[in-house]
mmCIF file of C-alpha atoms in Angstrom:
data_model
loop_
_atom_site.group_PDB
_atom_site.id
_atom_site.type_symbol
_atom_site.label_atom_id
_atom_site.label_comp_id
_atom_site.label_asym_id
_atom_site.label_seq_id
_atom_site.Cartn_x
_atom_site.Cartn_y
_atom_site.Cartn_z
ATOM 1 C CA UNK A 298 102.741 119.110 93.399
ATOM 2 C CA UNK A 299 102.063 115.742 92.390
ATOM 3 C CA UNK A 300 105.579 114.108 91.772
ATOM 4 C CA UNK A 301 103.812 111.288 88.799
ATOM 5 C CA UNK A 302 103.350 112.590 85.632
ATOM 6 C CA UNK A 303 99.702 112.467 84.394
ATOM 7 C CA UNK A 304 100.369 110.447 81.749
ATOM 8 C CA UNK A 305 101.576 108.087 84.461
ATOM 9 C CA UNK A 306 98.707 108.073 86.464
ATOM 10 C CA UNK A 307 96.592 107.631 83.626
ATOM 11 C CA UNK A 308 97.967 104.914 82.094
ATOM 12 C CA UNK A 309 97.868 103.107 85.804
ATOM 13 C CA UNK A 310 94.337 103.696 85.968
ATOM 14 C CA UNK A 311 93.327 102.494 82.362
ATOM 15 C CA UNK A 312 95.334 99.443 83.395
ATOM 16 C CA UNK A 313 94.075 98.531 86.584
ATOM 17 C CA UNK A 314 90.375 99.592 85.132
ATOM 18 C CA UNK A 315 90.742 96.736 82.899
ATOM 19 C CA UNK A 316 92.206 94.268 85.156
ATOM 20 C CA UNK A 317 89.619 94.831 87.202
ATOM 21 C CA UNK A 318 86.967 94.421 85.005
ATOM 22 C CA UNK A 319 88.530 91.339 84.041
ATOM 23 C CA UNK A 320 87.529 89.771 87.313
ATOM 24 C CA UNK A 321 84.471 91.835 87.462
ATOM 25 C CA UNK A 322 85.829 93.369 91.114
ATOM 26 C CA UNK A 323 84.893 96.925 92.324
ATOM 27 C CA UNK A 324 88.460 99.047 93.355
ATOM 28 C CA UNK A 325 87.030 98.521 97.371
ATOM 29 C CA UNK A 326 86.884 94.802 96.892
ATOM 30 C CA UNK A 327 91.071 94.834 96.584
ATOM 31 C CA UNK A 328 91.984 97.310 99.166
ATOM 32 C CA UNK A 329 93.776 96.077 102.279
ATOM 33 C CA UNK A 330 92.234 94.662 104.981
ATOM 34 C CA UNK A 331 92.583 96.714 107.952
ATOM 35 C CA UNK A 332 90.212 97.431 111.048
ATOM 36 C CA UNK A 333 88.856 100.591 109.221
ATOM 37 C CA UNK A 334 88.114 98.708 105.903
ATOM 38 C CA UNK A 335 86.405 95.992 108.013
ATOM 39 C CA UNK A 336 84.437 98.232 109.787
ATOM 40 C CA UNK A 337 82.927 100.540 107.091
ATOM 41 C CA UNK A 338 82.296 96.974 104.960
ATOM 42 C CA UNK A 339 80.351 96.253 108.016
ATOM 43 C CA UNK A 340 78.576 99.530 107.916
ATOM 44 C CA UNK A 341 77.517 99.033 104.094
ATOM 45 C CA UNK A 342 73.969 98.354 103.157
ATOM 46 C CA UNK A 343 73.673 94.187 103.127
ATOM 47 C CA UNK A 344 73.021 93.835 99.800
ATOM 48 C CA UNK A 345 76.661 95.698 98.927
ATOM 49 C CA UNK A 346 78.362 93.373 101.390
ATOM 50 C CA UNK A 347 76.891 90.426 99.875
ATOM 51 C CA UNK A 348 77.734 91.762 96.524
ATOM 52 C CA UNK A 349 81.649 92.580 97.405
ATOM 53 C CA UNK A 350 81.304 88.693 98.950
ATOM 54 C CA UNK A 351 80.390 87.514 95.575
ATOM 55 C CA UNK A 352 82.336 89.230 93.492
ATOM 56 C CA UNK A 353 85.493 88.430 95.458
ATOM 57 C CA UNK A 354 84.630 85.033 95.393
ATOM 58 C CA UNK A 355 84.215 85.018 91.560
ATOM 59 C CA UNK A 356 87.714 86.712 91.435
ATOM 60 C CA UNK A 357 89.017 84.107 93.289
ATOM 61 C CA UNK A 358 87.545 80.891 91.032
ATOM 62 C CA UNK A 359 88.602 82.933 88.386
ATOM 63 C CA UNK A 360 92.137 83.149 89.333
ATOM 64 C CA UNK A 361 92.505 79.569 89.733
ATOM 65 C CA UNK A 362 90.555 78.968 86.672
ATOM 66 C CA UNK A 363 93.066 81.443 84.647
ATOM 67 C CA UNK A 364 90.223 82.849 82.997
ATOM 68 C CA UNK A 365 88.866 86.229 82.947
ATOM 69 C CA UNK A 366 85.357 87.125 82.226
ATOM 70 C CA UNK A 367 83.588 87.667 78.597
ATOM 71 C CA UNK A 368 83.655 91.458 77.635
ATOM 72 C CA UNK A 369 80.080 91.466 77.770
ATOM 73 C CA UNK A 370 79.723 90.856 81.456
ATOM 74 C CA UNK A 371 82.749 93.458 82.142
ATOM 75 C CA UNK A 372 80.911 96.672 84.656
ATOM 76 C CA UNK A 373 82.707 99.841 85.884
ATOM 77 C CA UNK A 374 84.767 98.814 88.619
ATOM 78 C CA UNK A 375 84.482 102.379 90.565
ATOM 79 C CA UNK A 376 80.419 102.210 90.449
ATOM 80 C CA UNK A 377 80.514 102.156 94.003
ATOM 81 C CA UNK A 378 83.806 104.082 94.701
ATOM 82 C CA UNK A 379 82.487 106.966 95.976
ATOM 83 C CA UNK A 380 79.841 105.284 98.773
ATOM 84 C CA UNK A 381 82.743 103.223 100.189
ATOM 85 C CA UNK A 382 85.385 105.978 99.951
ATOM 86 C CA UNK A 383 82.794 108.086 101.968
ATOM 87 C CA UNK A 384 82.063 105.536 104.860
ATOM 88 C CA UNK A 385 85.861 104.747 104.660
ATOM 89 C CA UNK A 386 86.727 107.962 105.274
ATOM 90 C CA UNK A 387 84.057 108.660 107.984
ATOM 91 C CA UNK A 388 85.129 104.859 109.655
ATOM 92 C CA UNK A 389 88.993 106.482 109.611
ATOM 93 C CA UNK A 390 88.163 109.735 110.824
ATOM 94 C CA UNK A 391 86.454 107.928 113.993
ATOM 95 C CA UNK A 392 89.473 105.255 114.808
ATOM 96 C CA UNK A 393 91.379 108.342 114.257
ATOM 97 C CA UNK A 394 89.715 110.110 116.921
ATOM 98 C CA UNK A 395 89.615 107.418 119.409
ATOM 99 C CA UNK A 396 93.704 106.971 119.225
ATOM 100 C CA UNK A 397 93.839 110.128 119.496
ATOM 101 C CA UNK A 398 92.264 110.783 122.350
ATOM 102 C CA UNK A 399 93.744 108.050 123.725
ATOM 103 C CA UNK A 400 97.431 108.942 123.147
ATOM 104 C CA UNK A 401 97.877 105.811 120.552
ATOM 105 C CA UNK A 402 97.803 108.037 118.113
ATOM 106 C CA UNK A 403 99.773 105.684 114.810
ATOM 107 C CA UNK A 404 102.067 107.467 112.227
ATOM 108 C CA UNK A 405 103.223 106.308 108.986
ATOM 109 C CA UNK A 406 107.133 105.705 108.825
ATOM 110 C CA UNK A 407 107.059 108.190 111.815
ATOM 111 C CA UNK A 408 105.957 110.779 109.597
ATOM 112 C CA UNK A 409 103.314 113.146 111.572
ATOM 113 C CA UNK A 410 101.482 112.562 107.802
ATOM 114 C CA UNK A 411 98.385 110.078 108.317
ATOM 115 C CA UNK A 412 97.999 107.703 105.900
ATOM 116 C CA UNK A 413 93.769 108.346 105.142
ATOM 117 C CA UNK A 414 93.238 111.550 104.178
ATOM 118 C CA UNK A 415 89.514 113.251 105.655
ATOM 119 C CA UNK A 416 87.975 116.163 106.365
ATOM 120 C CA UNK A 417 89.160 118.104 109.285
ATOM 121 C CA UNK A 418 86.718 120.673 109.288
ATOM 122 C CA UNK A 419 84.335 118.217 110.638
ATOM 123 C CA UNK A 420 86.139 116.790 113.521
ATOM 124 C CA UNK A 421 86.052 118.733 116.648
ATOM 125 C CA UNK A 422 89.524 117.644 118.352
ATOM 126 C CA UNK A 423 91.293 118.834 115.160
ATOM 127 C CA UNK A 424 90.182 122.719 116.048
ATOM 128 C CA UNK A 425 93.126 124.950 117.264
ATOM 129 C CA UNK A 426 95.991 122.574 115.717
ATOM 130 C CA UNK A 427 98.863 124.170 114.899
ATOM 131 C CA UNK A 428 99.819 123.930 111.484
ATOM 132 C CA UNK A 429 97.651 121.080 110.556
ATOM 133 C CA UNK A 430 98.553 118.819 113.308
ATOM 134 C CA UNK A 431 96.927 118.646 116.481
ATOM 135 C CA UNK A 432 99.324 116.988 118.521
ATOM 136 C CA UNK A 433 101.027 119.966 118.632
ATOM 137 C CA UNK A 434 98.091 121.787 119.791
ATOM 138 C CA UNK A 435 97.678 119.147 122.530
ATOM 139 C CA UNK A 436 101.244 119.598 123.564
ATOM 140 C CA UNK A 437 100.321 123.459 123.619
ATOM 141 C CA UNK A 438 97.896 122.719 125.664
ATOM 142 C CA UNK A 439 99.177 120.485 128.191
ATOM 143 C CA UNK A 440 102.135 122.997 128.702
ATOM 144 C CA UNK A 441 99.665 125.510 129.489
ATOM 145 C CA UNK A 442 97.571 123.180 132.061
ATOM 146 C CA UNK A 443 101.148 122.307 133.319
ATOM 147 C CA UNK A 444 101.771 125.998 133.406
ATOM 148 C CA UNK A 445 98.643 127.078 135.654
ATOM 149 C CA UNK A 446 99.283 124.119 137.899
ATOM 150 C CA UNK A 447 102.861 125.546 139.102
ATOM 151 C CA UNK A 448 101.287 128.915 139.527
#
């Protein structure tokens, strides 16, 4: 259960919609930088990076401007939401992996919740976890190698 009211959320979106379109920026072009955000930009066709490029650039005159752009020039700033979010996810689901399998694995507020959500059907090291989190299947595992060793 969602603890925001819809009429919450809503009213969030319609507002950062607007402000968006105000600086005629895609949702992407504002997230955080992090390693998994830099490397699924890098993975975009050229022509999107360039276009993020620009359009962050053109946010940025028009902040110190303190203008926003004309109405007519405004464009739906989740046009592209959906190809990012998808390489995003696919980028996270790999660093994911790789800290994983490593032992670095990196929890939010030391919460065993990750902070990207992705498909674990698709990921092979997340089969046999135990209750949705495979580090307890890992430490299942171990105590069983551990296990077979003393024997």
């Amino acid at each position: 259960i969602n603890p925001v009211p819809m009429f919450v959320r809503r009213a969030h979106h319609n507002m950062m919609t607007k402000r968006l379109q105000q600086l005629g920026l895609c949702y992407h072009d504002i997230m955080c930088e992090s390693d998994a955000l830099s490397k699924a930009v890098s993975r975009l066709p050229a022509e999107m990076q360039e276009a993020r490029q620009r359009r962050q650039r053109r946010a940025v005159d028009l902040g110190f401007k303190k203008k926003y752009l004309p109405e007519s020039q405004w464009e739906d700033p989740w046009r592209e939401y959906h190809e990012v979010e998808h390489v995003l996810a696919r980028t996270q689901a790999e660093q994911d992996e790789r800290a994983h399998l490593s032992d670095e694995m990196w929890f939010a507020e030391l919460s065993p919740e990750r902070w990207f959500e992705y498909d674990t059907k698709g990921l092979h090291w997340w089969e046999g976890a135990v209750d949705g989190k495979p580090e307890l299947a890992v430490a299942q595992i171990s105590e069983e190698k551990q296990q077979q060793i003393s024997t």
